[in-house]
Amino acid sequence: MKRLAQVQAAHGTHDWWVRALIMYVWLAALGLMVPGIASGVDRPAWLAVAALAAFAALYVATTWVAAGDPRRRGWRDAALAALALVTIAAALRFSEVWLLLFMFLAAAVAVSLPGNWPIAGVILTTAATGLVILAKPIGAATATGWLIGPFFGGMFNIYLRRTRELIHELRASRAELARLAVEEERLRFARDLHDLLGHTLSLIVVKAEVVRRLAERDPALAASQAGDIEAIGRQALAEVREVVTGYRQPGLADELASARAALADAGIEMTASVDDLALPPQIDTLFGWVLREGVTNVIRHSGASCCMVTVSRDGERAALAVRDDGRHALSPPSRGSGLRGLAERVAAAGGRVDAGPDPAGGFRLSVVVPIEAKRGQLVEQGA
């Protein structure tokens, strides 16, 4: 409702002149009473003119307040009650043409009352028209016409009011969807950038430590490792550009090869048990992100000597596990933003993430996702 109110306020300044134009076009119909006043049919003339002026003022005030600040409800209700009294009194006092005022009253009721009250108000206005008609010498055919006017005029205004409210709700929904899309894109970008650069920067740090140790003992090997750092940096730049443009899709096979090289540079032995699986592209991409995050945490936090990667399939579910034999004494990964982002990816695919100390020692990160997930559940990673 707050969002709807904001959108209505934003657009209200643009359509006030439309409401004013419609209002005064309607008021032009009051000119039908002028001939009766000028010819002396409606007497005294001063009273007829005063009644017509009071009716027009109250009608403008009622309908304008209804389209404005809803907090002035009491003043609006008082003006609407006064409008009804003037309508009934004028229709009883003057000629038949003054029954036209009931159609204006029904329109004011339709746009003024809140909730479901407009329908009841239009019906009561039509009933009041009928009671006034009974007090005047009018034929049945003519009376039917005067009854149809307030009823259908009021209902038509209710329809216009509901249509206008629906347009405002659609505008509010569109604005909310745009806001959510921007937030989702920000989350995607932050998640991808963290997963991508966390792994790459960890690898660069490991390579830099190797260069520092080899700089004096083996300059040629140190230069080779420095060249690897340069290559990793260039690759990282390319990957960042891919993330920005939304095309970064790490695959499981590529990430396995990258993980093996990164762990070897960090002095960590990697063993992998990967079944010959035919995974859907979305799950293959998801497992690539999982492996990248898991290996990054092993390199940065574990102090491990061995890392075990297992990928398997059990019926309609696929699972990936990354386990190490370290202590994770520094910054437990269970508290990091990387695993939070990973949990969001996996939850969107209908799966679950378990991360914590392994009963056999070390730390274990495991992910289980359904193979036949609904299309809408699978996250287009990086899209």
Coordinates of C-alpha atoms in Angstrom, one line a residue:
M1 CA 0.0 0.0 0.0
K2 CA 2.9 2.4 0.7
R3 CA 4.3 1.7 -2.7
L4 CA 0.9 2.3 -4.3
A5 CA 0.5 5.6 -2.5
Q6 CA 3.9 6.7 -3.7
V7 CA 3.1 5.9 -7.3
Q8 CA -0.3 7.6 -7.0
A9 CA 1.4 10.7 -5.6
A10 CA 3.9 10.6 -8.4
H11 CA 1.3 10.4 -11.2
G12 CA -1.4 12.5 -9.5
T13 CA 0.2 15.8 -10.6
H14 CA 0.0 14.6 -14.2
D15 CA -3.7 13.7 -14.4
W16 CA -5.3 16.4 -12.2
W17 CA -6.2 18.4 -15.3
V18 CA -8.0 15.4 -16.8
R19 CA -10.1 15.1 -13.6
A20 CA -10.9 18.8 -13.8
L21 CA -11.8 18.6 -17.5
I22 CA -14.2 15.7 -16.9
M23 CA -15.7 17.5 -13.9
Y24 CA -16.5 20.7 -15.8
V25 CA -17.8 18.9 -18.8
W26 CA -20.3 17.2 -16.5
L27 CA -21.1 20.6 -14.9
A28 CA -21.9 22.0 -18.3
A29 CA -25.1 19.8 -18.2
L30 CA -26.4 22.0 -15.4
G31 CA -27.1 24.6 -18.1
L32 CA -30.3 22.6 -18.8
M33 CA -31.8 24.3 -15.7
V34 CA -31.1 27.8 -17.0
P35 CA -34.0 28.0 -19.5
G36 CA -36.5 27.1 -16.8
I37 CA -35.1 29.8 -14.5
A38 CA -35.0 32.5 -17.3
S39 CA -38.6 31.7 -18.4
G40 CA -40.0 31.8 -14.9
V41 CA -40.9 28.1 -14.7
D42 CA -38.6 27.7 -11.7
R43 CA -39.5 30.4 -9.2
P44 CA -38.3 32.3 -7.3
A45 CA -35.4 32.8 -9.6
W46 CA -33.0 33.8 -6.9
L47 CA -33.6 30.6 -5.0
A48 CA -33.2 28.5 -8.1
V49 CA -29.9 30.3 -8.9
A50 CA -28.7 29.9 -5.3
A51 CA -29.6 26.2 -5.3
L52 CA -27.8 25.7 -8.6
A53 CA -24.7 27.5 -7.4
A54 CA -24.6 25.6 -4.1
F55 CA -25.0 22.3 -5.9
A56 CA -22.2 23.1 -8.3
A57 CA -19.9 24.2 -5.5
L58 CA -20.6 21.2 -3.3
Y59 CA -20.3 18.8 -6.3
V60 CA -16.8 20.2 -7.2
A61 CA -15.7 20.1 -3.5
T62 CA -16.9 16.6 -3.0
T63 CA -15.5 15.0 -6.1
W64 CA -12.2 16.9 -5.8
V65 CA -11.6 16.0 -2.2
A66 CA -12.4 12.4 -3.0
A67 CA -9.6 12.4 -5.6
G68 CA -7.3 14.2 -3.2
D69 CA -6.3 13.7 0.5
P70 CA -8.2 10.8 2.1
R71 CA -7.4 12.1 5.5
R72 CA -10.1 14.8 5.1
R73 CA -12.8 12.1 5.2
G74 CA -15.0 13.9 7.7
W75 CA -15.1 17.1 5.6
R76 CA -15.8 15.1 2.5
D77 CA -18.7 13.2 4.1
A78 CA -20.2 16.5 5.4
A79 CA -20.0 18.0 1.9
L80 CA -21.6 14.8 0.4
A81 CA -24.5 14.9 2.9
A82 CA -25.1 18.6 2.1
L83 CA -25.0 17.8 -1.7
A84 CA -27.7 15.1 -1.1
L85 CA -29.9 17.5 0.8
V86 CA -29.6 20.3 -1.8
T87 CA -30.4 17.7 -4.6
I88 CA -33.5 16.4 -2.9
A89 CA -34.8 19.9 -1.9
A90 CA -34.2 21.3 -5.4
A91 CA -35.7 18.3 -7.2
L92 CA -38.8 18.6 -4.9
R93 CA -39.1 22.4 -5.2
F94 CA -38.5 23.0 -8.9
S95 CA -39.4 21.5 -12.3
E96 CA -38.9 18.0 -13.6
V97 CA -35.5 18.8 -15.2
W98 CA -34.0 19.2 -11.8
L99 CA -34.2 15.4 -11.3
L100 CA -31.0 15.5 -13.4
L101 CA -29.2 16.5 -10.2
F102 CA -29.6 12.9 -8.9
M103 CA -27.3 11.6 -11.7
F104 CA -24.6 14.1 -10.5
L105 CA -25.2 13.0 -6.9
A106 CA -24.8 9.3 -7.9
A107 CA -21.5 10.2 -9.6
A108 CA -20.3 12.0 -6.5
V109 CA -21.2 9.1 -4.3
A110 CA -19.4 6.7 -6.7
V111 CA -16.1 8.5 -6.6
S112 CA -16.3 9.6 -2.9
L113 CA -17.2 6.7 -0.7
P114 CA -14.5 4.2 0.3
G115 CA -14.5 0.4 -0.1
N116 CA -17.7 -1.3 -1.3
W117 CA -19.9 1.6 -0.1
P118 CA -20.2 3.3 -3.6
I119 CA -22.5 0.5 -4.9
A120 CA -24.8 0.8 -1.9
G121 CA -24.6 4.6 -2.2
V122 CA -25.7 4.5 -5.9
I123 CA -28.6 2.2 -5.0
L124 CA -29.7 4.5 -2.2
T125 CA -29.5 7.5 -4.6
T126 CA -31.6 5.7 -7.2
A127 CA -34.1 4.9 -4.4
A128 CA -34.2 8.5 -3.3
T129 CA -34.8 9.5 -7.0
G130 CA -37.8 7.2 -7.1
L131 CA -39.3 8.7 -3.9
V132 CA -39.0 12.2 -5.3
I133 CA -40.5 11.1 -8.6
L134 CA -43.5 9.7 -6.6
A135 CA -44.1 13.2 -5.3
K136 CA -44.1 14.8 -8.8
P137 CA -46.7 14.4 -11.6
I138 CA -44.5 12.4 -13.9
G139 CA -45.6 9.6 -16.3
A140 CA -44.3 6.0 -15.9
A141 CA -42.1 6.1 -19.1
T142 CA -40.5 9.4 -18.1
A143 CA -40.0 8.2 -14.5
T144 CA -38.1 5.1 -15.8
G145 CA -35.7 7.3 -17.7
W146 CA -35.0 9.5 -14.6
L147 CA -34.4 6.3 -12.6
I148 CA -32.0 4.8 -15.2
G149 CA -29.8 7.9 -15.2
P150 CA -28.6 7.9 -11.6
F151 CA -28.2 4.1 -11.5
F152 CA -26.2 3.6 -14.7
G153 CA -24.4 6.9 -14.3
G154 CA -23.3 6.0 -10.8
M155 CA -22.3 2.5 -11.8
F156 CA -20.3 3.8 -14.8
N157 CA -18.4 6.1 -12.5
I158 CA -17.7 3.2 -10.1
Y159 CA -16.3 1.4 -13.1
L160 CA -14.1 4.4 -14.1
R161 CA -12.9 4.7 -10.5
R162 CA -12.0 1.0 -10.2
T163 CA -10.2 1.2 -13.6
R164 CA -8.2 4.2 -12.4
E165 CA -7.2 2.4 -9.2
L166 CA -6.2 -0.7 -11.2
I167 CA -4.0 1.4 -13.4
H168 CA -2.3 2.9 -10.3
E169 CA -1.8 -0.6 -8.9
L170 CA -0.3 -1.8 -12.2
R171 CA 2.1 1.2 -12.1
A172 CA 3.0 0.3 -8.5
S173 CA 3.6 -3.3 -9.4
R174 CA 5.8 -2.3 -12.4
A175 CA 7.8 0.0 -10.2
E176 CA 8.2 -2.8 -7.6
L177 CA 9.3 -5.3 -10.2
A178 CA 11.8 -2.9 -11.6
R179 CA 13.2 -2.3 -8.1
L180 CA 13.4 -6.1 -7.3
A181 CA 15.1 -6.7 -10.7
V182 CA 17.8 -4.1 -9.8
E183 CA 18.3 -5.7 -6.4
E184 CA 18.5 -9.2 -7.8
E185 CA 21.1 -8.0 -10.4
R186 CA 23.2 -6.4 -7.6
L187 CA 23.1 -9.6 -5.6
R188 CA 24.0 -11.6 -8.7
F189 CA 26.9 -9.3 -9.5
A190 CA 28.2 -9.3 -5.9
R191 CA 27.9 -13.1 -5.6
D192 CA 29.6 -13.8 -8.9
L193 CA 32.4 -11.3 -8.2
H194 CA 33.0 -12.7 -4.8
D195 CA 33.1 -16.3 -6.0
L196 CA 35.3 -15.4 -8.9
L197 CA 37.8 -13.0 -7.4
G198 CA 38.1 -14.9 -4.1
H199 CA 39.4 -17.9 -5.9
T200 CA 41.6 -16.0 -8.3
L201 CA 43.2 -13.7 -5.6
S202 CA 43.8 -16.7 -3.4
L203 CA 45.7 -18.3 -6.2
I204 CA 47.7 -15.2 -6.9
V205 CA 48.7 -15.0 -3.2
V206 CA 49.9 -18.6 -3.3
K207 CA 51.9 -18.0 -6.5
A208 CA 53.4 -14.8 -5.0
E209 CA 54.5 -16.7 -1.9
V210 CA 56.2 -19.3 -4.2
V211 CA 58.0 -16.6 -6.2
R212 CA 59.2 -15.0 -2.9
R213 CA 60.6 -18.3 -1.7
L214 CA 62.3 -19.1 -5.1
A215 CA 63.5 -15.6 -5.9
E216 CA 67.1 -16.2 -4.6
R217 CA 67.3 -20.0 -4.9
D218 CA 66.0 -20.5 -8.4
P219 CA 65.4 -17.3 -10.3
A220 CA 64.3 -19.1 -13.5
L221 CA 61.6 -21.0 -11.7
A222 CA 60.6 -17.9 -9.8
A223 CA 60.3 -16.1 -13.2
S224 CA 58.1 -19.0 -14.4
Q225 CA 55.8 -18.6 -11.4
A226 CA 55.7 -14.8 -11.9
G227 CA 54.6 -15.5 -15.5
D228 CA 51.8 -17.7 -14.1
I229 CA 50.7 -14.8 -11.9
E230 CA 50.6 -12.6 -15.0
A231 CA 48.5 -15.2 -16.8
I232 CA 46.1 -15.6 -13.9
G233 CA 45.8 -11.8 -13.7
R234 CA 44.9 -11.5 -17.3
Q235 CA 42.4 -14.4 -17.0
A236 CA 40.9 -12.7 -14.0
L237 CA 40.4 -9.5 -16.0
A238 CA 38.7 -11.5 -18.7
E239 CA 36.4 -13.3 -16.2
V240 CA 35.5 -10.0 -14.5
R241 CA 34.4 -8.6 -17.9
E242 CA 32.3 -11.8 -18.5
V243 CA 30.7 -11.4 -15.1
V244 CA 29.8 -7.8 -15.8
T245 CA 28.3 -8.7 -19.1
G246 CA 26.5 -11.7 -17.6
Y247 CA 28.1 -14.5 -19.6
R248 CA 30.4 -16.1 -16.9
Q249 CA 29.4 -19.8 -16.7
P250 CA 32.1 -21.9 -15.0
G251 CA 31.8 -25.6 -15.9
L252 CA 32.6 -28.5 -13.5
A253 CA 35.3 -30.0 -15.7
D254 CA 37.1 -26.7 -16.1
E255 CA 36.9 -26.0 -12.4
L256 CA 38.2 -29.4 -11.5
A257 CA 41.3 -28.8 -13.6
S258 CA 41.7 -25.3 -12.1
A259 CA 41.2 -26.6 -8.6
R260 CA 43.8 -29.2 -9.0
A261 CA 46.4 -26.6 -10.2
A262 CA 45.5 -24.2 -7.5
L263 CA 45.7 -26.8 -4.7
A264 CA 49.0 -28.1 -6.0
D265 CA 50.5 -24.6 -5.9
A266 CA 49.3 -24.3 -2.3
G267 CA 51.0 -27.6 -1.5
I268 CA 47.7 -29.4 -1.0
E269 CA 47.1 -32.8 -2.6
M270 CA 43.8 -33.2 -4.4
T271 CA 42.0 -36.5 -4.9
A272 CA 38.8 -36.6 -7.0
S273 CA 36.1 -39.1 -7.4
V274 CA 33.8 -38.0 -10.2
D275 CA 31.2 -40.3 -11.7
D276 CA 30.6 -40.2 -15.4
L277 CA 27.5 -38.0 -15.1
A278 CA 25.4 -36.3 -17.7
L279 CA 24.4 -33.3 -15.7
P280 CA 22.1 -30.6 -17.0
P281 CA 24.0 -27.5 -18.0
Q282 CA 22.5 -25.5 -15.1
I283 CA 23.6 -28.0 -12.5
D284 CA 27.0 -28.4 -14.2
T285 CA 27.4 -24.6 -13.9
L286 CA 26.2 -24.6 -10.3
F287 CA 28.6 -27.4 -9.3
G288 CA 31.4 -25.3 -10.9
W289 CA 30.6 -22.4 -8.6
V290 CA 30.4 -24.8 -5.6
L291 CA 33.8 -26.4 -6.4
R292 CA 35.3 -22.9 -6.8
E293 CA 34.0 -21.7 -3.5
G294 CA 35.0 -24.9 -1.7
V295 CA 38.5 -25.0 -3.0
T296 CA 39.0 -21.3 -2.3
N297 CA 38.1 -21.9 1.3
V298 CA 40.4 -24.8 1.6
I299 CA 43.3 -22.8 0.3
R300 CA 42.6 -19.7 2.4
H301 CA 41.4 -21.2 5.7
S302 CA 42.2 -24.8 6.2
G303 CA 45.9 -25.3 6.5
A304 CA 45.2 -28.8 5.0
S305 CA 47.5 -31.2 3.3
C306 CA 44.8 -33.1 1.4
C307 CA 41.5 -32.1 -0.3
M308 CA 39.0 -34.7 -1.5
V309 CA 36.3 -33.8 -4.1
T310 CA 33.4 -36.2 -4.8
V311 CA 30.7 -35.8 -7.4
S312 CA 28.0 -38.4 -7.5
R313 CA 24.4 -39.1 -8.6
D314 CA 21.8 -41.0 -6.6
G315 CA 18.6 -41.4 -8.6
E316 CA 17.1 -38.0 -9.3
R317 CA 19.7 -36.1 -7.2
A318 CA 23.2 -35.1 -7.8
A319 CA 25.7 -34.3 -5.0
L320 CA 29.1 -32.6 -4.8
A321 CA 31.3 -32.7 -1.7
V322 CA 34.6 -30.9 -0.9
R323 CA 36.4 -32.2 2.2
D324 CA 39.8 -31.4 3.7
D325 CA 41.9 -32.6 6.6
G326 CA 42.7 -29.1 7.9
R327 CA 41.8 -27.3 11.1
H328 CA 40.2 -24.1 9.7
A329 CA 41.6 -22.1 12.5
L330 CA 41.3 -18.8 10.6
S331 CA 37.9 -17.2 9.6
P332 CA 35.7 -20.3 9.5
P333 CA 34.1 -20.4 6.0
S334 CA 30.7 -21.1 7.5
R335 CA 30.6 -17.5 8.6
G336 CA 31.8 -16.0 5.2
S337 CA 29.7 -14.2 2.6
G338 CA 30.8 -16.8 0.0
L339 CA 28.8 -19.6 1.5
R340 CA 25.8 -17.4 2.0
G341 CA 25.9 -16.6 -1.7
L342 CA 26.4 -20.2 -2.5
A343 CA 23.4 -21.2 -0.4
E344 CA 21.3 -18.7 -2.4
R345 CA 22.4 -20.3 -5.7
V346 CA 21.6 -23.8 -4.4
A347 CA 18.3 -22.9 -2.8
A348 CA 17.2 -21.4 -6.1
A349 CA 17.9 -24.8 -7.8
G350 CA 15.8 -26.6 -5.1
G351 CA 18.8 -28.1 -3.3
R352 CA 20.5 -27.8 0.0
V353 CA 24.0 -26.9 1.4
D354 CA 25.7 -28.5 4.4
A355 CA 28.9 -27.0 5.7
G356 CA 30.7 -27.7 8.9
P357 CA 33.3 -29.9 10.6
D358 CA 33.6 -33.4 9.2
P359 CA 33.2 -36.3 11.7
A360 CA 36.4 -37.8 10.3
G361 CA 38.3 -34.5 10.8
G362 CA 38.7 -31.4 8.8
F363 CA 35.9 -29.5 7.1
R364 CA 33.2 -30.7 4.7
L365 CA 31.1 -28.7 2.2
S366 CA 28.4 -30.7 0.5
V367 CA 25.6 -29.8 -1.9
V368 CA 22.7 -31.9 -3.1
V369 CA 20.3 -30.7 -5.9
P370 CA 17.5 -32.4 -7.8
I371 CA 18.3 -33.4 -11.3
E372 CA 14.8 -32.7 -12.6
A373 CA 14.4 -29.3 -11.1
K374 CA 11.7 -27.1 -12.5
R375 CA 13.0 -24.6 -15.0
G376 CA 12.0 -21.6 -12.9
Q377 CA 14.0 -23.0 -10.0
L378 CA 17.3 -23.2 -11.7
V379 CA 19.4 -20.1 -11.5
E380 CA 20.9 -18.9 -14.7
Q381 CA 24.2 -18.3 -13.0
G382 CA 25.8 -15.1 -14.2
A383 CA 22.7 -14.2 -16.3

